[in-house]
């Protein structure tokens, strides 16, 4: 099967197929399997993985670790071996924990990427099917349609108006027109091989069928090294912001620690003591856990979104989702089920109803309540026949259920025709299809050319306005047709018009000039597409959450209005703006309109881009859905481009930030909820970490000024900060959402992590903790206890302050007594673990020896717990006051 001397583009179709040992109907799955073993997976070199070693080394790249390492060295020189041991243990522990966390985060992000494997449509075992693009082998017959990424290098065998954007290979910005004809020249560059389609390029128009000539590294793309597009490696802005925030705090703390060092010296402490204290205080205050917790919180959010059918492609989307203010959604399939059923017909004279739902051909065509068939009414037969034949889709039975292969709109037409007694196979045989203009939204119609006995016929279907322009109809007729079409649409139906025309007996191709005029109107078909119940619920939810929902549809304004009402997007008479009206407006006029209009009808993809831009100009945070190639610019322009996982094209998916695996509007809403939770959790962790850190420094300063020894040994500070604290901050990234999370307005995207409330409360809590620790510590000393005892009291008070502060952090407004303690089991158990660790710290002899602790008396325990609990009382009071004034 080696390549012959001849290039692929120089070979005739049959020759190409023979060389590849394939046929027009493709390979068998068995043969494909064998070839896969021989040629390997159809993919380019793997993206570079971040190695475990890199992750481990990364743990040692923080300023905190540098400080600790310097401290370890200094203590070693000072012969304080226990201290250096503790510090080194802490460094190691920190590295191990950081490694595990980061590794886990990396893994989960990587696993999510695999959910998004590109698919390819092939013919195998004689029928069309979808397979992972990586499974393609030379000889496979591949089908292309507008919006697909070419999955391997192909020699084209058939095509209809195929145009491919090859910019990534050739640098040519205009899409290339493709043919299937043999090219005689030798040595053509890829740009001139017009009968080939190359891996990675994008189909912008038309359809085609081709045979795979090369896969994976043997493709043109594969031979160009380093062309791999990286996906999703981006860091979210919030991660940068928090890293910066932690960095700034770190610098401030270093300054403060330096100050502490000076004050200590002035108050007569030794350089040695003060050095250790300053280092320990700095380590205790720097919120070194923050950046890693941010990453984990994001990863948790991404995983939760995936569970709700939303796959995040770009990490920043997680953050932005939480502040979404407008969701612009396509109608068909996203807000509605995309399960079309034709219910009403009009053949130009009479109206009919059709019973039955879904694609099962069970139901009847009723004329004034009586069942009729196509056989008895020629006009009905014509209308239904056009629906059946001017069609690219199939309805088939599988496990007793009827399904559509292709476009649901077209499937509905086939089922309707079957209900009238027409048989698809027979009809297709009698009226052989010779040529086709496929349906494209921008054009609004589709046409086919058929052989009907001696005659040739052009059959056409499309949006009524479009079709009627091509038909010769009298003004009365036109008025009547429009009246019926509007009546159908007012019930929320999608309406299609049908027409036909005789062609010259020798015509064998179809162009747009053939359909421009002189057609005969054959009738209308109206189909329902019920709203998704969960979309109605989600729209209701959006309203409560202060998010506006805008519906954008290719359907008629009257249909759009009716569906918009059923969905609860608009009230009775709210205006609908059509693509045509939009076309006539300049950006400023549209800017005014998007303020109030929530339903857009007969919209073309480029209108979506304009709508997005104007909404953004209003300062809105916009999520926009899309599926076609031409939706890509709007998806890119929106803050969150949402592509459809099932019906979406590769190009749309690549342009998006998020892909919905179920194409369902409700999944966007769930993702917004998760986005809000992620942000909330970042705030919770920050509020948990900052005040305790600040309190350690302040308590040291207070006691020093009071002329007492420093309340903690350096090793003890490290213990508090890295052991007891370290367990709980990570757990907080797993907090579930609060009850009211969807009842408040979207967050202002300009607002950072530190809100005003958070700053005020951080200061408040920081003071309470510092004073509380100082109080317990001085009391213990004044009662004549040993310094070891007083320090044990101080450290334990601090640890229990953190315990209560963890409870405080779980909600900004809600009382902790209204939150399920086991709502976040991870946090609950890590808090228990922290308490147990603290007991070991006090009572386990080895730890007593390392940290120089002593057992506490019952009175001391009561005092520790009572004082520590005060922070809970203070914050509960603050929450209560704020709830009251809200
Ligand atoms: P939405 O934007 O709500 O998802 P859509 O983009 O699917 O809708 P289009 O597919 O552009 O909307 O359909 C617009 C109009 O074109 C329909 O109202 C219908 O009249 C007509 N139409 C839809 N599908 C076909 C088809 N396969 N053949 C001919 N006409 C069609």
Coordinates of N, CA and C in Angstrom, one line a residue, residues 254-349:
X254 N 7.1 40.8 55.1 CA 8.6 40.8 55.3 C 9.0 42.1 55.9
X255 N 8.3 43.2 55.4 CA 8.6 44.5 56.0 C 8.2 44.5 57.5
X256 N 7.0 44.0 57.8 CA 6.6 43.9 59.2 C 7.5 43.1 60.0
X257 N 8.0 42.0 59.4 CA 8.8 41.1 60.2 C 10.2 41.8 60.5
X258 N 10.6 42.6 59.5 CA 11.8 43.4 59.8 C 11.6 44.4 60.9
X259 N 10.5 45.0 60.9 CA 10.1 45.9 61.9 C 10.1 45.2 63.3
X260 N 9.5 44.0 63.3 CA 9.4 43.2 64.5 C 10.8 43.0 65.1
X261 N 11.7 42.6 64.2 CA 13.0 42.3 64.5 C 13.7 43.5 65.2
X262 N 13.5 44.7 64.6 CA 14.1 45.9 65.2 C 13.5 46.2 66.6
X263 N 12.1 46.1 66.6 CA 11.5 46.4 67.9 C 12.0 45.5 69.0
X264 N 12.1 44.2 68.6 CA 12.6 43.2 69.6 C 14.0 43.6 70.1
X265 N 14.9 44.0 69.2 CA 16.2 44.4 69.6 C 16.2 45.5 70.5
X266 N 15.4 46.6 70.2 CA 15.2 47.7 71.0 C 14.7 47.4 72.4
X267 N 13.9 46.4 72.5 CA 13.3 46.0 73.8 C 14.3 45.0 74.5
X268 N 15.4 44.8 73.9 CA 16.4 44.0 74.6 C 16.5 42.5 74.3
X269 N 15.8 42.1 73.3 CA 15.9 40.6 72.9 C 17.2 40.4 72.2
X270 N 17.6 39.1 72.2 CA 18.9 38.9 71.5 C 18.6 38.8 70.0
X271 N 19.7 39.0 69.2 CA 19.6 38.9 67.7 C 19.1 37.5 67.3
X272 N 19.6 36.5 68.0 CA 19.3 35.1 67.7 C 17.8 34.9 67.9
X273 N 17.3 35.3 69.0 CA 15.8 35.1 69.3 C 15.0 35.8 68.2
X274 N 15.4 37.1 68.1 CA 14.6 37.9 67.2 C 14.6 37.4 65.7
X275 N 15.8 36.9 65.3 CA 15.8 36.4 64.0 C 14.8 35.3 63.8
X276 N 14.8 34.4 64.7 CA 13.9 33.2 64.6 C 12.5 33.6 64.7
X277 N 12.2 34.6 65.6 CA 10.8 35.0 65.7 C 10.3 35.7 64.5
X278 N 11.2 36.6 63.9 CA 10.8 37.3 62.7 C 10.5 36.4 61.6
X279 N 11.4 35.4 61.4 CA 11.2 34.4 60.3 C 9.9 33.7 60.5
X280 N 9.7 33.2 61.8 CA 8.5 32.4 62.0 C 7.3 33.2 61.8
X281 N 7.3 34.5 62.3 CA 6.1 35.3 62.1 C 5.8 35.6 60.7
X282 N 6.9 35.7 59.9 CA 6.7 36.0 58.5 C 6.1 34.7 57.8
X283 N 6.6 33.6 58.2 CA 6.1 32.3 57.6 C 4.6 32.2 58.0
X284 N 4.3 32.5 59.2 CA 3.0 32.3 59.7 C 2.0 33.3 59.0
X285 N 2.5 34.4 58.5 CA 1.5 35.4 58.0 C 1.4 35.3 56.5
X286 N 2.5 34.9 55.8 CA 2.4 34.9 54.4 C 1.3 33.8 54.0
X287 N 0.3 34.2 53.2 CA -0.7 33.2 52.8 C -0.3 32.4 51.7
X288 N 0.8 31.6 52.0 CA 1.4 30.8 50.9 C 0.5 29.7 50.4
X289 N -0.6 29.4 51.2 CA -1.5 28.3 50.7 C -2.4 28.8 49.6
X290 N -2.5 30.2 49.5 CA -3.6 30.7 48.7 C -3.5 30.3 47.2
X291 N -2.3 30.6 46.6 CA -2.3 30.2 45.1 C -2.6 28.8 44.8
X292 N -2.2 27.9 45.6 CA -2.4 26.5 45.3 C -3.9 26.2 45.6
X293 N -4.5 26.8 46.6 CA -5.9 26.6 46.9 C -6.7 27.1 45.8
X294 N -6.3 28.2 45.2 CA -7.0 28.8 44.0 C -7.0 27.8 42.9
X295 N -5.9 27.2 42.6 CA -5.8 26.2 41.5 C -6.8 25.1 41.8
X296 N -6.8 24.6 43.1 CA -7.6 23.5 43.4 C -9.1 23.9 43.3
X297 N -9.4 25.1 43.8 CA -10.8 25.5 43.7 C -11.3 25.6 42.3
X298 N -10.4 26.0 41.4 CA -10.7 26.1 40.0 C -10.9 24.7 39.4
X299 N -10.0 23.8 39.8 CA -10.1 22.4 39.3 C -11.4 21.7 39.8
X300 N -11.7 22.0 41.1 CA -13.0 21.5 41.6 C -14.2 22.0 40.8
X301 N -14.1 23.3 40.5 CA -15.2 23.9 39.8 C -15.3 23.3 38.4
X302 N -14.2 23.1 37.7 CA -14.2 22.5 36.4 C -14.8 21.1 36.4
X303 N -14.4 20.4 37.4 CA -14.9 19.0 37.6 C -16.4 19.0 37.8
X304 N -16.8 19.9 38.7 CA -18.3 20.0 39.0 C -19.1 20.4 37.7
X305 N -18.5 21.3 37.0 CA -19.2 21.7 35.7 C -19.3 20.6 34.8
X306 N -18.2 19.8 34.7 CA -18.2 18.6 33.8 C -19.4 17.7 34.1
X307 N -19.6 17.5 35.4 CA -20.6 16.7 35.9 C -22.0 17.2 35.4
X308 N -22.1 18.5 35.3 CA -23.3 19.1 34.8 C -23.2 19.4 33.3
X309 N -22.5 18.6 32.6 CA -22.4 18.7 31.1 C -21.8 19.9 30.5
X310 N -21.0 20.6 31.3 CA -20.4 21.8 30.7 C -18.8 21.5 30.8
X311 N -18.2 21.4 29.6 CA -16.8 21.2 29.6 C -16.0 22.5 29.4
X312 N -15.2 22.8 30.4 CA -14.5 24.1 30.3 C -13.2 23.9 29.4
X313 N -13.1 24.7 28.4 CA -11.9 24.6 27.5 C -10.9 25.6 27.9
X314 N -11.3 26.8 28.5 CA -10.3 27.8 28.9 C -10.6 28.1 30.3
X315 N -9.6 28.0 31.1 CA -9.8 28.1 32.6 C -10.4 29.4 33.0
X316 N -10.0 30.6 32.4 CA -10.6 31.8 32.8 C -12.1 31.8 32.8
X317 N -12.7 31.0 32.0 CA -14.2 30.9 32.0 C -14.8 30.6 33.3
X318 N -14.0 29.8 34.1 CA -14.6 29.4 35.4 C -14.9 30.7 36.2
X319 N -13.9 31.6 36.2 CA -14.0 32.8 37.0 C -15.1 33.7 36.4
X320 N -15.0 33.9 35.0 CA -16.0 34.8 34.4 C -17.4 34.3 34.5
X321 N -17.6 33.0 34.4 CA -19.0 32.5 34.5 C -19.7 33.0 35.7
X322 N -19.0 33.1 36.8 CA -19.6 33.6 38.1 C -20.2 35.0 38.0
X323 N -19.6 35.8 37.0 CA -20.1 37.2 37.0 C -20.9 37.4 35.7
X324 N -21.4 36.4 35.1 CA -22.2 36.5 33.9 C -23.5 37.3 34.2
X325 N -23.8 38.3 33.3 CA -25.0 39.1 33.5 C -26.0 38.8 32.3
X326 N -25.5 38.4 31.2 CA -26.5 38.1 30.1 C -26.1 36.8 29.5
X327 N -27.1 35.9 29.2 CA -26.8 34.7 28.5 C -27.6 34.8 27.2
X328 N -26.9 34.8 26.1 CA -27.6 34.8 24.8 C -27.6 33.4 24.3
X329 N -28.8 32.9 24.0 CA -28.8 31.5 23.6 C -29.6 31.3 22.3
X330 N -29.1 30.3 21.5 CA -29.9 29.9 20.4 C -31.1 29.2 20.9
X331 N -32.1 29.2 20.0 CA -33.4 28.6 20.4 C -33.3 27.1 20.2
X332 N -33.2 26.7 18.9 CA -33.4 25.3 18.5 C -32.4 24.4 19.2
X333 N -32.9 23.4 20.0 CA -32.0 22.4 20.5 C -31.4 22.9 21.9
X334 N -31.3 24.1 22.1 CA -30.7 24.6 23.4 C -31.8 24.9 24.3
X335 N -32.7 25.8 23.9 CA -33.9 26.1 24.7 C -35.1 25.2 24.4
X336 N -35.1 24.7 23.2 CA -36.1 23.7 22.8 C -35.4 22.3 22.6
X337 N -36.2 21.3 22.5 CA -35.6 19.9 22.4 C -35.0 19.6 21.1
X338 N -35.3 20.3 20.1 CA -34.9 19.9 18.7 C -35.5 18.6 18.4
X339 N -36.7 18.3 18.8 CA -37.4 17.1 18.4 C -38.7 17.6 17.6
X340 N -38.5 17.8 16.3 CA -39.5 18.4 15.5 C -40.6 17.4 15.2
X341 N -41.9 17.9 15.2 CA -43.0 17.1 14.7 C -43.9 18.0 13.9
X342 N -44.1 17.6 12.6 CA -45.0 18.4 11.8 C -46.4 18.1 12.3
X343 N -47.1 19.2 12.6 CA -48.5 19.1 13.1 C -49.5 19.7 12.1
X344 N -49.1 20.7 11.3 CA -50.0 21.4 10.4 C -49.5 21.5 9.0
X345 N -50.4 21.3 8.1 CA -50.0 21.4 6.7 C -51.0 22.4 6.0
X346 N -50.5 22.9 4.9 CA -51.3 23.8 4.0 C -50.9 23.5 2.6
X347 N -51.8 23.1 1.7 CA -51.3 22.7 0.4 C -51.6 23.8 -0.6
X348 N -52.0 25.0 -0.1 CA -52.3 26.1 -1.0 C -53.8 26.2 -1.2
X349 N -54.6 25.2 -0.8 CA -56.0 25.2 -0.8 C -56.6 24.9 0.5

